Amino acid sequence: MSTPPSSGRPRIVIIGCGFGGLEAARKLQHAAVDITIVDKTNHHLFQPLLYQVATAGLAAPSIAAPARLLFRSQPNITTLLGEATRIDPAAREVHLADGTRLPWDHLIVAAGATHSYFGHDDWSTMAPGLKTLADAFEIRRRILMSFEAAEVEPDPVRRRALLTFAVIGAGPTGVEMAGTLAEIARHTLRGEFRRIDPRTAEVLLIEGGPRVLQAMPEVLSQRALEQLQKLGVQVRLNARVTAVTSGGLEVESPFSDGGAGTGTHRIACHCVIWAAGVAASPLGRLLAEATGAECDRAGRVKVQPDLSLPGHPEISVVGDLAAAMSHRPRKDPTPVPGVSPGAKQAGRAAATNILRRIAGKETVPFRYRDYGNLATIGRNSAVVDLGTPLGPLRFSGRLAWLFWLFAHAYFLIGFRNRIVVLMDWASAYWSFQRHARVVAEVRGRGES
Amino acid sequence: MSTPPSSGRPRIVIIGCGFGGLEAARKLQHAAVDITIVDKTNHHLFQPLLYQVATAGLAAPSIAAPARLLFRSQPNITTLLGEATRIDPAAREVHLADGTRLPWDHLIVAAGATHSYFGHDDWSTMAPGLKTLADAFEIRRRILMSFEAAEVEPDPVRRRALLTFAVIGAGPTGVEMAGTLAEIARHTLRGEFRRIDPRTAEVLLIEGGPRVLQAMPEVLSQRALEQLQKLGVQVRLNARVTAVTSGGLEVESPFSDGGAGTGTHRIACHCVIWAAGVAASPLGRLLAEATGAECDRAGRVKVQPDLSLPGHPEISVVGDLAAAMSHRPRKDPTPVPGVSPGAKQAGRAAATNILRRIAGKETVPFRYRDYGNLATIGRNSAVVDLGTPLGPLRFSGRLAWLFWLFAHAYFLIGFRNRIVVLMDWASAYWSFQRHARVVAEVRGRGES
């Protein structure tokens, strides 16, 4: 591909159109620079609501905005659909899978993260994770098809397995998935089947640690646990998954009678959802090798206080791909959590530092502002942990749920999407229905 | 699968949850009968708006309603997801692909139609047709990816081919697709690309006959042609497609200078959409073989005046699978057109005749009431042909477009869908945007 006509202005390439890349591009939109943003998909995905596409609550277009549309009015931004396969710091070029080479003076790498199966990649076909729209459609298909298959399954043992759903990992995504699955079984599908009773479906949430939502204060983990149980989710804590097969799971967990030691349990189920591990994009290691930077255990690239790489001030890494620290005056640096506000703030900070460097100014260390943490569990239930000047504000239940709801609708990209999402939520709330229960083919992939 | 506990009431099986099957089931919902409706997908699809999913104007859930949801409040209806592979009139059973056998006392076959490539089935991969949601996602992906590929294509000849779109067949679907494609190129994508100008894209509509919308009166075909040309669509009439390859099309058409004879033209293009041929579901021939009924050239089963099969009063065929005639008093029978009102009316009529037969009454011949015909071309342009007691009422342009718009929103299944669709249309109209421009993966299938 012919490189864009050089205007002599600094060329900035941004890899990834997630929260980090999007915010960096927006921050640079009025600067005298030429920006190229490249992503593997044609859209910016509002990840926090992806689980609702997977559970048939929302249609994909409600949480995905075409990247080109977001930048159409920014003539200094070129959007490219492509996959970055190599970064050449010496030639200052990014190589794309199709052979395209993108020259840059400044590079922002925001390629994000993918699933980690902790060395058991063979589990991925049995237990899909939830990162992309394709993942969400596949999970939606598996959930809906399990009920369909159960309805025509004569054998009670196989029917029970078809009506058993396992979510592995009790972070925000796992909790949201388990809570919503319980809701679908108890409310959404009620009265629609003639041979099975969807309410008899079992939803298991399997967590290796001692509590759910470990990023939350202990008291809120406790509230979340209670709300999950109230929704009918069976939560298994301190439970280690040792095998995932086409027949189900093998889990090592403490004896329920509280006795010492652990026992191995077999769980027969067909629909398993992986919400346990996150690994940085493989681009991280490639970048580290090319620049001599270090990666942490999760494959995230360790960055300088100003988010650039050691010895490569012209390369910045932000979002889930970066192992970044937050620097506050007179305080020890603290790690930046892998949440969307972290990626957004880092994207803006990296862009600001690039502009400062272009202007010949010193770069400034990144400071992450933590406005709090919230997670939803299901209908009328969520937990919120806000940092206020007067100290932490913590609440749960319906108020927390309403707070979560409006916060997410507010941050959703694109005004139209907000209206449609709020409408879908309203109709879902009153009718207990989920309108996106559509699968394109019997054996094909679920869509919409 | 265990057959449902027999209540001793007449068992009615309906194959297909399209317009015909859905209306038949609704007509029977309060009768003392046990109904099983089986479909290959989990949803009823509002076919008339499928082209808008294919052209990224609507999300799939807006035009697809979960079959179970439609029948949830009808305890005498069992919904099954499955594919009917055989009909056994002697044993009065329908066989499904998974081995399930559905016993019936009365059978309604409404399996619909699929594409016909007139013996060139090898063209299907190059030129997908538009019948299912999966088709729509695939076509959406091809359209959007063609522009993306053109943006990074250095070779001007290949770029031109990537920006050439061919629609084969100028029936309602072909006209809608071509008109919408022209709109996308001229308006939707304006300003979003940096290397190509989407407005230079060429949209070809290739028709074998002498005019577009041949089911319409000649004057409206002429109006439709003018509106297509105004939108920038290049219409080729009397043009026969002789080859579809990965490189493009070969078309035999009259010399443009109007001279005698025809010439063969090569059209280099990557995105070809097949809207030319419709063939009845293969189930038609199987049914004919099993019952001794006849099929017409398109594979549709010839039915009696009451929509049942000769010698098999307990089997009815409706919708696109049936070659049915409309019987009006003191008039010659006329063929029922393959449109949704025809399928709906036949579905209701077949159900009524089943109830009459159960009650020991004579069945009545089917009469199709033709309320008219309408087709949209694009923004502010459509043609309408209404039959009124005072004679035909024909109009075109913006008024026809508004009429089309509200007629379709009105008939759309499910109240919620209507609101969302109207909202999407409103926002699309004012912003020239199409919100469903989302493709799940670079190389994967388009979704949403």
Short mmCIF file of N, CA, C and O in Angstrom, two decimals, chain B residues 17 25 60 79 83 89 100 108 157 167 211 230 235 272 288 351 388 399 412 417 422:
data_model
loop_
_atom_site.label_atom_id
_atom_site.label_comp_id
_atom_site.label_asym_id
_atom_site.label_seq_id
_atom_site.Cartn_x
_atom_site.Cartn_y
_atom_site.Cartn_z
N CYS B 17 -41.46 -22.10 10.22
CA CYS B 17 -42.00 -21.00 11.03
C CYS B 17 -41.87 -19.67 10.29
O CYS B 17 -41.59 -18.64 10.87
N ALA B 25 -50.29 -21.55 12.70
CA ALA B 25 -50.24 -21.84 14.14
C ALA B 25 -51.12 -20.87 14.93
O ALA B 25 -51.84 -21.26 15.84
N ALA B 60 -29.79 -7.81 13.38
CA ALA B 60 -30.60 -9.01 13.17
C ALA B 60 -31.78 -9.13 14.15
O ALA B 60 -32.90 -9.43 13.72
N THR B 79 -42.77 -25.96 20.30
CA THR B 79 -41.82 -25.47 19.30
C THR B 79 -40.59 -26.36 19.30
O THR B 79 -40.06 -26.68 20.36
N GLU B 83 -34.56 -30.08 11.64
CA GLU B 83 -34.71 -30.07 10.19
C GLU B 83 -35.50 -31.29 9.73
O GLU B 83 -35.09 -32.43 9.96
N PRO B 89 -46.26 -40.41 4.73
CA PRO B 89 -47.74 -40.26 4.77
C PRO B 89 -48.42 -41.52 5.29
O PRO B 89 -49.47 -41.42 5.95
N THR B 100 -35.52 -37.71 15.47
CA THR B 100 -36.84 -37.51 16.06
C THR B 100 -37.94 -37.82 15.04
O THR B 100 -37.79 -37.54 13.86
N ILE B 108 -49.15 -29.56 8.00
CA ILE B 108 -49.03 -28.36 7.15
C ILE B 108 -47.55 -28.18 6.82
O ILE B 108 -46.72 -28.05 7.72
N VAL B 157 -6.30 -1.06 -10.96
CA VAL B 157 -7.24 -1.96 -11.63
C VAL B 157 -7.96 -2.83 -10.60
O VAL B 157 -9.18 -2.94 -10.58
N VAL B 167 -25.35 -6.71 -8.63
CA VAL B 167 -26.54 -7.39 -8.13
C VAL B 167 -27.21 -8.05 -9.31
O VAL B 167 -27.51 -7.38 -10.31
N ARG B 211 -37.37 -5.46 -18.15
CA ARG B 211 -37.61 -4.36 -17.21
C ARG B 211 -37.41 -4.80 -15.77
O ARG B 211 -37.38 -5.99 -15.48
N LYS B 230 -31.33 7.57 -10.91
CA LYS B 230 -31.09 8.81 -10.16
C LYS B 230 -30.17 8.53 -8.96
O LYS B 230 -29.33 9.36 -8.60
N VAL B 235 -28.24 0.13 -14.53
CA VAL B 235 -29.15 -0.98 -14.77
C VAL B 235 -28.89 -1.56 -16.16
O VAL B 235 -28.85 -0.84 -17.15
N VAL B 272 -20.51 -9.85 -5.53
CA VAL B 272 -21.65 -10.16 -6.38
C VAL B 272 -22.78 -10.69 -5.50
O VAL B 272 -22.55 -11.54 -4.63
N ALA B 288 -43.63 -34.79 -2.82
CA ALA B 288 -44.31 -35.22 -4.05
C ALA B 288 -44.07 -36.71 -4.28
O ALA B 288 -45.01 -37.47 -4.55
N ALA B 351 -55.23 -23.82 7.91
CA ALA B 351 -55.64 -24.08 9.29
C ALA B 351 -57.16 -24.16 9.39
O ALA B 351 -57.72 -25.06 10.02
N THR B 388 -57.76 -1.15 -5.31
CA THR B 388 -58.86 -0.57 -4.52
C THR B 388 -60.18 -0.91 -5.23
O THR B 388 -60.18 -1.23 -6.41
N LEU B 399 -43.80 9.74 -1.38
CA LEU B 399 -45.04 9.29 -0.77
C LEU B 399 -45.08 7.76 -0.73
O LEU B 399 -45.38 7.15 0.29
N LEU B 412 -44.21 -5.67 10.91
CA LEU B 412 -43.07 -6.29 11.58
C LEU B 412 -43.53 -7.01 12.85
O LEU B 412 -44.34 -6.50 13.61
N ASN B 417 -39.77 -4.55 18.29
CA ASN B 417 -39.02 -4.46 17.03
C ASN B 417 -39.45 -3.26 16.22
O ASN B 417 -38.64 -2.56 15.65
N LEU B 422 -38.14 1.65 13.59
CA LEU B 422 -38.49 3.02 13.23
C LEU B 422 -37.41 3.99 13.71
O LEU B 422 -37.02 4.91 13.00
#
